[in-house]
XYZ file of C-alpha atoms in Angstrom:
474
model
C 93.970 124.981 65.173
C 96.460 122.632 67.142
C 96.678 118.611 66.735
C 95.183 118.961 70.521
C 91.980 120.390 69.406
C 91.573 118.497 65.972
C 92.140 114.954 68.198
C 89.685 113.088 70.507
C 92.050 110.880 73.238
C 92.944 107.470 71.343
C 93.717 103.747 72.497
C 97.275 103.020 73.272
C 96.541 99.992 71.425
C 95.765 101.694 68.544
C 98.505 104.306 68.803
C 100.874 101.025 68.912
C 99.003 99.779 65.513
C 100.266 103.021 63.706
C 102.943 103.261 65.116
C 104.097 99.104 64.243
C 102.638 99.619 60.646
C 104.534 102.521 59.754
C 107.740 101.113 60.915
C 107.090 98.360 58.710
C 105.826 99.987 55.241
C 109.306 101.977 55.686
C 111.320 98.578 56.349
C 109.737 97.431 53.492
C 110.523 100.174 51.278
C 113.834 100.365 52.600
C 115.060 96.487 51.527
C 111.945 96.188 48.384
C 115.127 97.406 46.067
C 117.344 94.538 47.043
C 115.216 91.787 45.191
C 114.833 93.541 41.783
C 117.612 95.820 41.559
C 118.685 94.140 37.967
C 115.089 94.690 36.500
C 115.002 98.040 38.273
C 118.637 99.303 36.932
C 117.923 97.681 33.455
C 114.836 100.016 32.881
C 116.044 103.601 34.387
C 119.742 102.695 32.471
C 121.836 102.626 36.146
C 125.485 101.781 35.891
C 127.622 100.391 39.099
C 127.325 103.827 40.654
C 123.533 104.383 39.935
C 122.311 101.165 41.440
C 124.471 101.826 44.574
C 122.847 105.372 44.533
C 119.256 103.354 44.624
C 120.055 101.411 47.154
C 121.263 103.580 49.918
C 119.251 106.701 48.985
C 116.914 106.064 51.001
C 119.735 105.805 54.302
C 120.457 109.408 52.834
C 117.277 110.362 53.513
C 116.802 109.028 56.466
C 120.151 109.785 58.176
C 119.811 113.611 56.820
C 115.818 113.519 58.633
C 115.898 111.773 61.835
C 117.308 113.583 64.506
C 115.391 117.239 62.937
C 111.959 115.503 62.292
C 111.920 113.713 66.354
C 112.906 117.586 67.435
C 110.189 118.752 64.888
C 107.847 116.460 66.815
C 108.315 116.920 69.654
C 108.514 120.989 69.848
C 105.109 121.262 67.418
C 103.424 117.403 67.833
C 104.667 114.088 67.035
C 100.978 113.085 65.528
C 101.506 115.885 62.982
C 104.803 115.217 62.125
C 104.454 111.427 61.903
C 101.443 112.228 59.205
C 103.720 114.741 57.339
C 106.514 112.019 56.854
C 103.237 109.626 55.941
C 102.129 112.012 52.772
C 105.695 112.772 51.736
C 106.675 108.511 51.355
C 103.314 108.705 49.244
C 104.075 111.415 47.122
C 107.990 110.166 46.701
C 106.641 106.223 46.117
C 104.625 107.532 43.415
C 107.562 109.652 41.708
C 109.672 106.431 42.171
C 106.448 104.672 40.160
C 106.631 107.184 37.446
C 110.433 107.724 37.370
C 111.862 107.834 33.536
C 115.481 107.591 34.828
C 117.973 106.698 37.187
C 118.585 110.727 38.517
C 114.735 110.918 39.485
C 114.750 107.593 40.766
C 117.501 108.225 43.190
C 115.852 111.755 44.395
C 112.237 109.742 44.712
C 114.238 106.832 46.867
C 116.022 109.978 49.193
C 112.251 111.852 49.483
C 111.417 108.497 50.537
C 113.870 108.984 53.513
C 113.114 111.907 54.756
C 109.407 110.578 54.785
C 110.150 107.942 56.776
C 112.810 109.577 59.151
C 109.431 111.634 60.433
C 107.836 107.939 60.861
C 110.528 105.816 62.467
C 111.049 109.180 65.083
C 107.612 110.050 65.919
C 106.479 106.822 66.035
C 108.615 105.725 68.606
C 108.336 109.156 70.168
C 104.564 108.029 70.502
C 104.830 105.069 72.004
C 107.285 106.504 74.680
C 104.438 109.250 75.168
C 101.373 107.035 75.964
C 103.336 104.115 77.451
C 104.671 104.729 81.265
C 108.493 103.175 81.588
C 107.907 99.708 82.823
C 106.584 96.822 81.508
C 103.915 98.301 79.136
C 106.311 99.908 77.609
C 109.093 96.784 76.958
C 106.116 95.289 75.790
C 105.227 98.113 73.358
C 109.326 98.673 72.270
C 109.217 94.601 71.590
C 106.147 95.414 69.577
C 107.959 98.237 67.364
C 110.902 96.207 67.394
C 109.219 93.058 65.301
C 107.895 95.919 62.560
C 111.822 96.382 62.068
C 111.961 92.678 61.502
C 108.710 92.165 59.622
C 109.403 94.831 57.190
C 113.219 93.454 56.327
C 111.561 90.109 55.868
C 108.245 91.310 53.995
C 110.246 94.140 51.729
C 112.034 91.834 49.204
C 109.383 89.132 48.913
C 106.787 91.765 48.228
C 109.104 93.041 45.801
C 109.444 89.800 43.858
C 105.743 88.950 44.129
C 104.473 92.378 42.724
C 107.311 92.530 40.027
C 105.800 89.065 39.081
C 102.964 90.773 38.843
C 103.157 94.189 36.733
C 106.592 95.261 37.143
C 109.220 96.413 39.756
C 107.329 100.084 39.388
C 103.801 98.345 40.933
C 105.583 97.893 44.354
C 106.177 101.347 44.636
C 102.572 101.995 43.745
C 101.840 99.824 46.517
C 103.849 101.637 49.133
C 101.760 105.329 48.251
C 98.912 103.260 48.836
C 99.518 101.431 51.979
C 101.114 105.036 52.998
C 97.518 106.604 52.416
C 95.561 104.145 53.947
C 98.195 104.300 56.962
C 97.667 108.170 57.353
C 93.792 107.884 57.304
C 94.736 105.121 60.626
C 96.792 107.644 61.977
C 94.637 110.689 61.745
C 91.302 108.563 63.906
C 93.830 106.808 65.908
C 96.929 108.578 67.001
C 96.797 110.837 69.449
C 97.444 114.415 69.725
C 101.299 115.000 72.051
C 101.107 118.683 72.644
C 104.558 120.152 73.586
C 105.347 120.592 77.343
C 106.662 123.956 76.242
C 106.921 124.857 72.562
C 110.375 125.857 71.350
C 111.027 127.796 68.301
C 112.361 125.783 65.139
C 116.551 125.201 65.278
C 116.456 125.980 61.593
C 120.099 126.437 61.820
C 121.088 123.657 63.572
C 118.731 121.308 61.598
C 120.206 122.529 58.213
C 123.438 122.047 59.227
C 123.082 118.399 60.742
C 120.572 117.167 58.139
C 123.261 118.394 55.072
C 126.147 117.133 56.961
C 124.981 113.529 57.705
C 123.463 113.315 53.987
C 126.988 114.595 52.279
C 128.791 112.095 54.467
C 126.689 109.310 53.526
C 126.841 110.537 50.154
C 130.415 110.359 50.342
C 130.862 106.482 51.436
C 127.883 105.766 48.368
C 130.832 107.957 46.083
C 133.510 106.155 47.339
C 132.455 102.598 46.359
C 133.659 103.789 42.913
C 136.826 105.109 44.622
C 137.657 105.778 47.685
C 140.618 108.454 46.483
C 138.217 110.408 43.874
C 138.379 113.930 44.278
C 134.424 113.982 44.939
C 135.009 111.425 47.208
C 137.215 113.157 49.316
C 135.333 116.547 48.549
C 131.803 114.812 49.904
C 133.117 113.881 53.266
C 135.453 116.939 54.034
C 132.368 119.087 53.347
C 129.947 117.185 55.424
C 132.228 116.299 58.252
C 132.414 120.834 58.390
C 128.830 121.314 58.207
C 128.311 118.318 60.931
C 131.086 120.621 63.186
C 129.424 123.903 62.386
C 126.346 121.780 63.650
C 128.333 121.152 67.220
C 128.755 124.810 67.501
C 125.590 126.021 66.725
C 124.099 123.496 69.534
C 126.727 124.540 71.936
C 125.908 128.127 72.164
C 121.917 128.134 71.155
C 119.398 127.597 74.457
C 116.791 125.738 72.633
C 118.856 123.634 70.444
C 117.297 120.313 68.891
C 120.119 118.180 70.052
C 121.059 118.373 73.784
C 124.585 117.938 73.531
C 124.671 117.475 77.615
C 122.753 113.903 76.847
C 125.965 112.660 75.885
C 127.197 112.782 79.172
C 124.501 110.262 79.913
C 125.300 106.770 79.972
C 122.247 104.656 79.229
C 121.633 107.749 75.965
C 125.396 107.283 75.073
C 125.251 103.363 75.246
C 122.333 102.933 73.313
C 123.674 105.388 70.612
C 127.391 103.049 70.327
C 124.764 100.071 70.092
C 122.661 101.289 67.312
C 125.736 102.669 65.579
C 127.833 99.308 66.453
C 124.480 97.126 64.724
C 124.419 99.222 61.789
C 128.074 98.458 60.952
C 127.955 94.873 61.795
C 124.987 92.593 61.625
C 122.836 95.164 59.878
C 125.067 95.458 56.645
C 126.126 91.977 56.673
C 122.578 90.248 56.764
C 121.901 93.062 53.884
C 124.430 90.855 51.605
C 122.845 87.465 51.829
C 121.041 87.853 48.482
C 123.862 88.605 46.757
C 126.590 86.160 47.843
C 124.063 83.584 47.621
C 123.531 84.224 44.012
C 127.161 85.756 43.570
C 129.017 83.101 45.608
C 127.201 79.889 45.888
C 125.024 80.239 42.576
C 121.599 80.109 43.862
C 118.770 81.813 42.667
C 117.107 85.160 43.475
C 114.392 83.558 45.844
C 116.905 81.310 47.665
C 118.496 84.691 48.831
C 115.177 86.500 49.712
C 114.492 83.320 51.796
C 117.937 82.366 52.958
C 117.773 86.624 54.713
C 114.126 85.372 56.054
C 115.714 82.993 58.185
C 117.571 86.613 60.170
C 114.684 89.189 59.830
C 112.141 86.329 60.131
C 113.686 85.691 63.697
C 114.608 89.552 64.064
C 110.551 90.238 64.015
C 109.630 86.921 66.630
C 112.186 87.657 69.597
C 111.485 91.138 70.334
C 108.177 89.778 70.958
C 109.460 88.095 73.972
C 112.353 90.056 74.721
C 110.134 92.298 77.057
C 110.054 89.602 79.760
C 113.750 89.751 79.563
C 113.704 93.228 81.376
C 112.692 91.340 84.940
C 116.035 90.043 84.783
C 118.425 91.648 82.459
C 119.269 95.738 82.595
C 118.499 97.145 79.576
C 122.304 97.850 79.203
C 122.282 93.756 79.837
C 120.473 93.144 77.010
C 122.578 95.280 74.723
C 125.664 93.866 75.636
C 124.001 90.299 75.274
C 122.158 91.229 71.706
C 125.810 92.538 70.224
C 127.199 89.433 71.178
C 124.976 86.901 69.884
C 125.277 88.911 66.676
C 128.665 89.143 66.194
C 128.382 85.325 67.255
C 126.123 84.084 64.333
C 128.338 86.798 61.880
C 131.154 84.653 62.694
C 129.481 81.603 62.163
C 129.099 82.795 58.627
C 132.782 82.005 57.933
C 134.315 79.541 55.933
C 132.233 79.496 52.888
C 133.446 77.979 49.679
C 131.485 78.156 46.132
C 130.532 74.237 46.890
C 128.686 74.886 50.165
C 124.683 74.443 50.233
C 123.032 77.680 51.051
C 121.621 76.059 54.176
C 125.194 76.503 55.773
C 124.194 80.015 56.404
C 121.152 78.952 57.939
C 122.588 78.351 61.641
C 124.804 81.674 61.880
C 121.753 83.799 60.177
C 119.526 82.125 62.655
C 121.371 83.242 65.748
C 122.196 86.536 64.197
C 118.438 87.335 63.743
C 117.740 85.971 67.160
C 119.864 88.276 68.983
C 119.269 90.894 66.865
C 115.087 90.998 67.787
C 116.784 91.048 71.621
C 119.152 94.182 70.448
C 116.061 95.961 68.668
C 113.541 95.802 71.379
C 116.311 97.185 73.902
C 117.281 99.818 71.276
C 113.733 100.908 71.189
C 113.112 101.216 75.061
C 116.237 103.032 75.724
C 115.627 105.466 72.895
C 112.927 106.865 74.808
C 113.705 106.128 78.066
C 117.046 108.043 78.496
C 115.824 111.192 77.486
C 113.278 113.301 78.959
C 109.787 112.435 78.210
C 109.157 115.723 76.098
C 112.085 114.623 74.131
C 110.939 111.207 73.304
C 111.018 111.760 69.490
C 114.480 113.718 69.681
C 115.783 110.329 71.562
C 114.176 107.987 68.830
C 115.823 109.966 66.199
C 118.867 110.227 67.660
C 119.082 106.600 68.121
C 117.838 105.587 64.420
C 120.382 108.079 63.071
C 123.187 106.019 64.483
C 121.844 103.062 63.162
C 121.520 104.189 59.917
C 125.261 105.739 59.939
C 126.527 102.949 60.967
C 124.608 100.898 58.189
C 126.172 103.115 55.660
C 129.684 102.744 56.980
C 128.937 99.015 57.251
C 127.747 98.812 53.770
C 130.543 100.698 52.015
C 132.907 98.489 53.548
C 131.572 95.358 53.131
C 131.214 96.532 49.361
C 134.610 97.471 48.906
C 135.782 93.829 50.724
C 133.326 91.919 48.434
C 133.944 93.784 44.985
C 137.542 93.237 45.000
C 136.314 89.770 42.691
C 134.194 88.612 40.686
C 134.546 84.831 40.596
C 133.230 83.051 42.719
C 135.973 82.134 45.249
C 136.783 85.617 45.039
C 133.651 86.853 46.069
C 133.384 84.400 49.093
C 136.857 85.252 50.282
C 136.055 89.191 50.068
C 133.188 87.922 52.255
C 134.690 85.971 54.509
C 136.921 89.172 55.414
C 133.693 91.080 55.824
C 132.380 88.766 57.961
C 135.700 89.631 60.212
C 134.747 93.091 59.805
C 131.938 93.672 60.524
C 131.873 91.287 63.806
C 134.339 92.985 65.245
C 132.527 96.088 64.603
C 129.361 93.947 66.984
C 132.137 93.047 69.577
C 133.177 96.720 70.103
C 129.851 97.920 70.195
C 129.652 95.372 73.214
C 132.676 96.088 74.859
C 131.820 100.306 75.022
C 128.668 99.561 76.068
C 129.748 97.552 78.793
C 132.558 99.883 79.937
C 130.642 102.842 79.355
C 130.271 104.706 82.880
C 128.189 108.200 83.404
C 130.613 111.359 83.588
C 130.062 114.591 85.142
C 128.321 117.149 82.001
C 130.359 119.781 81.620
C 129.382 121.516 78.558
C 129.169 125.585 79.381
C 127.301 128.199 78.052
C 123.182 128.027 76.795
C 123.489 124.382 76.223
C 123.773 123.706 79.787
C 120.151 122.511 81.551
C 119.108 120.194 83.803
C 118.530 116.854 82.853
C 114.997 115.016 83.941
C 114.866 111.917 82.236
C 111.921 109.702 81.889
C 113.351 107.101 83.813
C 116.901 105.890 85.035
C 116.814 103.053 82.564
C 120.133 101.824 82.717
């Protein structure tokens, strides 16, 4: 029986409800760690290299899932996909719940991934499916793009509340049971996308991509224990091969699961250098703020949750308004203009010494977070608009995998520029270099986006088809 014939037609509105609500639960599963990481580490026995392991696990997961679950959903439904990814963050929250130690901990946070790579894809691949390019549909991206927000802001004050409450394993119990609840919504609400034409599964190619991206994410965790470590170095040259026999596999299959002639797109290839460009700078800088507040400026736990309110707080309001902006600004516009205002309130995060208040973040993390909704809610329309409309899943994947890539690379180097201390001043001035870093990471992102121009596709052989995207977006 197909999704088709198991599901009645459904509301928009209520495909946008799922849709907004599973972005979030992942969000908030994805930044819960950050707020009880010491009670967390304590209890499973994780040294240095276990907590990092807990904390970026889940970018493993999703980074390895993305790009193979939007292709998934989109060749055999998105609805049924999205519901998959649903059950599996259940079943890996409650692992997480019961875990005894830090090895089972750190393989229920990576299930947790690849639960909610199916999620962020398909439902973005959804909303591009029942909302027509226009409009509608910068209102419905700007809708998506405030669950990114809302779940940064709600993850780490849920975790402290609940941990308050029974424990840091109760929020995990939490997330299988908003996950449940979530997949009884989706199963009245979403709607069924049946394929345009239904290709057979690129097991090869989705092996091959999925390992690849995981080992080299798994290699920049390694390396901030050592960046010279023969597993280090073993991690990435092994995953940067299986991510090049990926290339070749796509090149010569017909129905691959990654278009390779979309990168002679501009509006695809500029909203890929975006996502990849926010990962690395105002993504995994704003991910610091509870730490060098209580590192740096000796503050408490809660002044960090709510000092990184004051950026996702903002990051889930302006998408909300950031559709209007498309009756004035390209989308390619607002991308340039959200990478700037975030590498402008990054920079405005300089010059911090271990006497300054922790409202002196306040004004850069303000602007950052603003711009940052405005960068989201483009992210999310382009994802889906500069692909063709039976690919909208593939595009959203595509997309979110840059993002998180570019987290992880963010992330490792902002850890390796902040670790070099462990003073106080030292720890500020390891941040005040990261706060170089990673803005000039933003400012790139802006200038290839801006100088990015279409070029003739040229790639030969079975990958070669005509391109009929949704919309010319850019």
């Amino acid at each position: 029986m197909t999704d088709a014939s198991r599901s009645a037609p459904r509301s928009a509105g209520g495909t946008l409800a799922v849709a907004a609500a599973g972005t979030a639960l992942v969000l908030v599963a994805f930044t819960a760690p950050l707020a009880t990481l010491p009670a967390t580490a304590a209890a499973v026995h994780a040294g240095p290299g276990g907590q990092a392991w807990i904390l970026s696990g889940m970018s493993v997961g999703c980074a390895a899932g993305l790009l193979g679950a939007g292709a998934l959903g989109d060749d055999h439904g998105r609805r049924r996909t999205l519901l998959a990814g649903v059950l599996l963050l259940a079943a890996a929250s409650l692992l997480g719940a019961a875990a005894p130690d830090a090895l089972v901990l750190i393989v229920a946070r990576i299930l947790q991934g690849l639960g909610g790579a199916a999620i962020l894809a398909c439902s973005l691949g959804l909303i591009g499916h029942v909302y027509p390019d226009g409009p509608q549909r910068a209102r419905a991206t700007g809708i998506w793009g405030a669950a990114l927000g809302a779940g940064v802001a709600a993850g780490p004050f849920l975790a402290l509340g609940l941990q308050a409450v029974g424990g840091w394993r109760v929020l995990y119990v939490a997330t299988a049971l908003a996950a449940l609840l979530l997949c009884v919504a989706g199963r009245v609400w979403l709607p069924a996308s049946p394929p345009a034409r239904r290709r057979p599964v690129d097991v090869a190619g989705t092996v091959l991509l999925g390992l690849g991206l995981a080992v080299v994410l798994a290699g920049l965790v390694q390396g901030r224990t050592g960046w010279t470590g023969p597993l280090t170095l073993g991690l990435f040259t092994a995953g940067l091969l299986l991510v090049a026999g990926f290339v070749v596999v796509e090149h010569r299959r017909a129905d691959a699961m990654f278009d390779l002639t979309l990168l002679g797109r501009r509006d695809f290839t500029a909203a890929l250098v975006a996502a990849l460009a926010a990962g690395a700078g105002v993504l995994s800088l704003a991910s610091f703020t509870p730490i060098i507040v209580e590192r740096g400026l000796g503050g408490s736990a809660l002044a960090g949750v709510a000092a990184m309110l004051a950026w996702s707080g903002l990051s889930a309001l302006t998408p909300l308004a950031a559709g209007r902006l498309s009756r004035w600004i390209t989308p390619r516009g607002q991308l340039v203009a959200g990478l700037l205002g975030c590498a402008a309130g990054q920079l405005a995060l300089m010059g911090l010494h271990p006497h300054s208040p922790v409202a002196r973040l306040l004004p850069g993390l303000l602007l950052a977070g603003a711009a940052n909704g405005v960068l989201n809610a483009a992210l999310g329309r382009q994802a889906v608009s500069s692909v063709p409309a039976d690919r909208t899943a593939m595009g959203s994947g595509a997309n979110n995998t840059a993002r998180y890539l570019g987290s992880a690379i963010g992330l490792a180097l902002v850890t390796v520029l902040i670790s070099h201390g462990t003073t106080p001043p030292a720890v500020l001035a390891g941040w005040n270099h990261a706060v170089l870093a990673t803005a000039a990471c933003s400012l790139a992102g802006a200038l290839i986006v801006l100088f990015t121009r279409d070029r003739a596709t040229t790639v030969p052989g079975p990958a070669r088809r005509r391109l009929e995207p949704a919309a010319q977006a850019s």
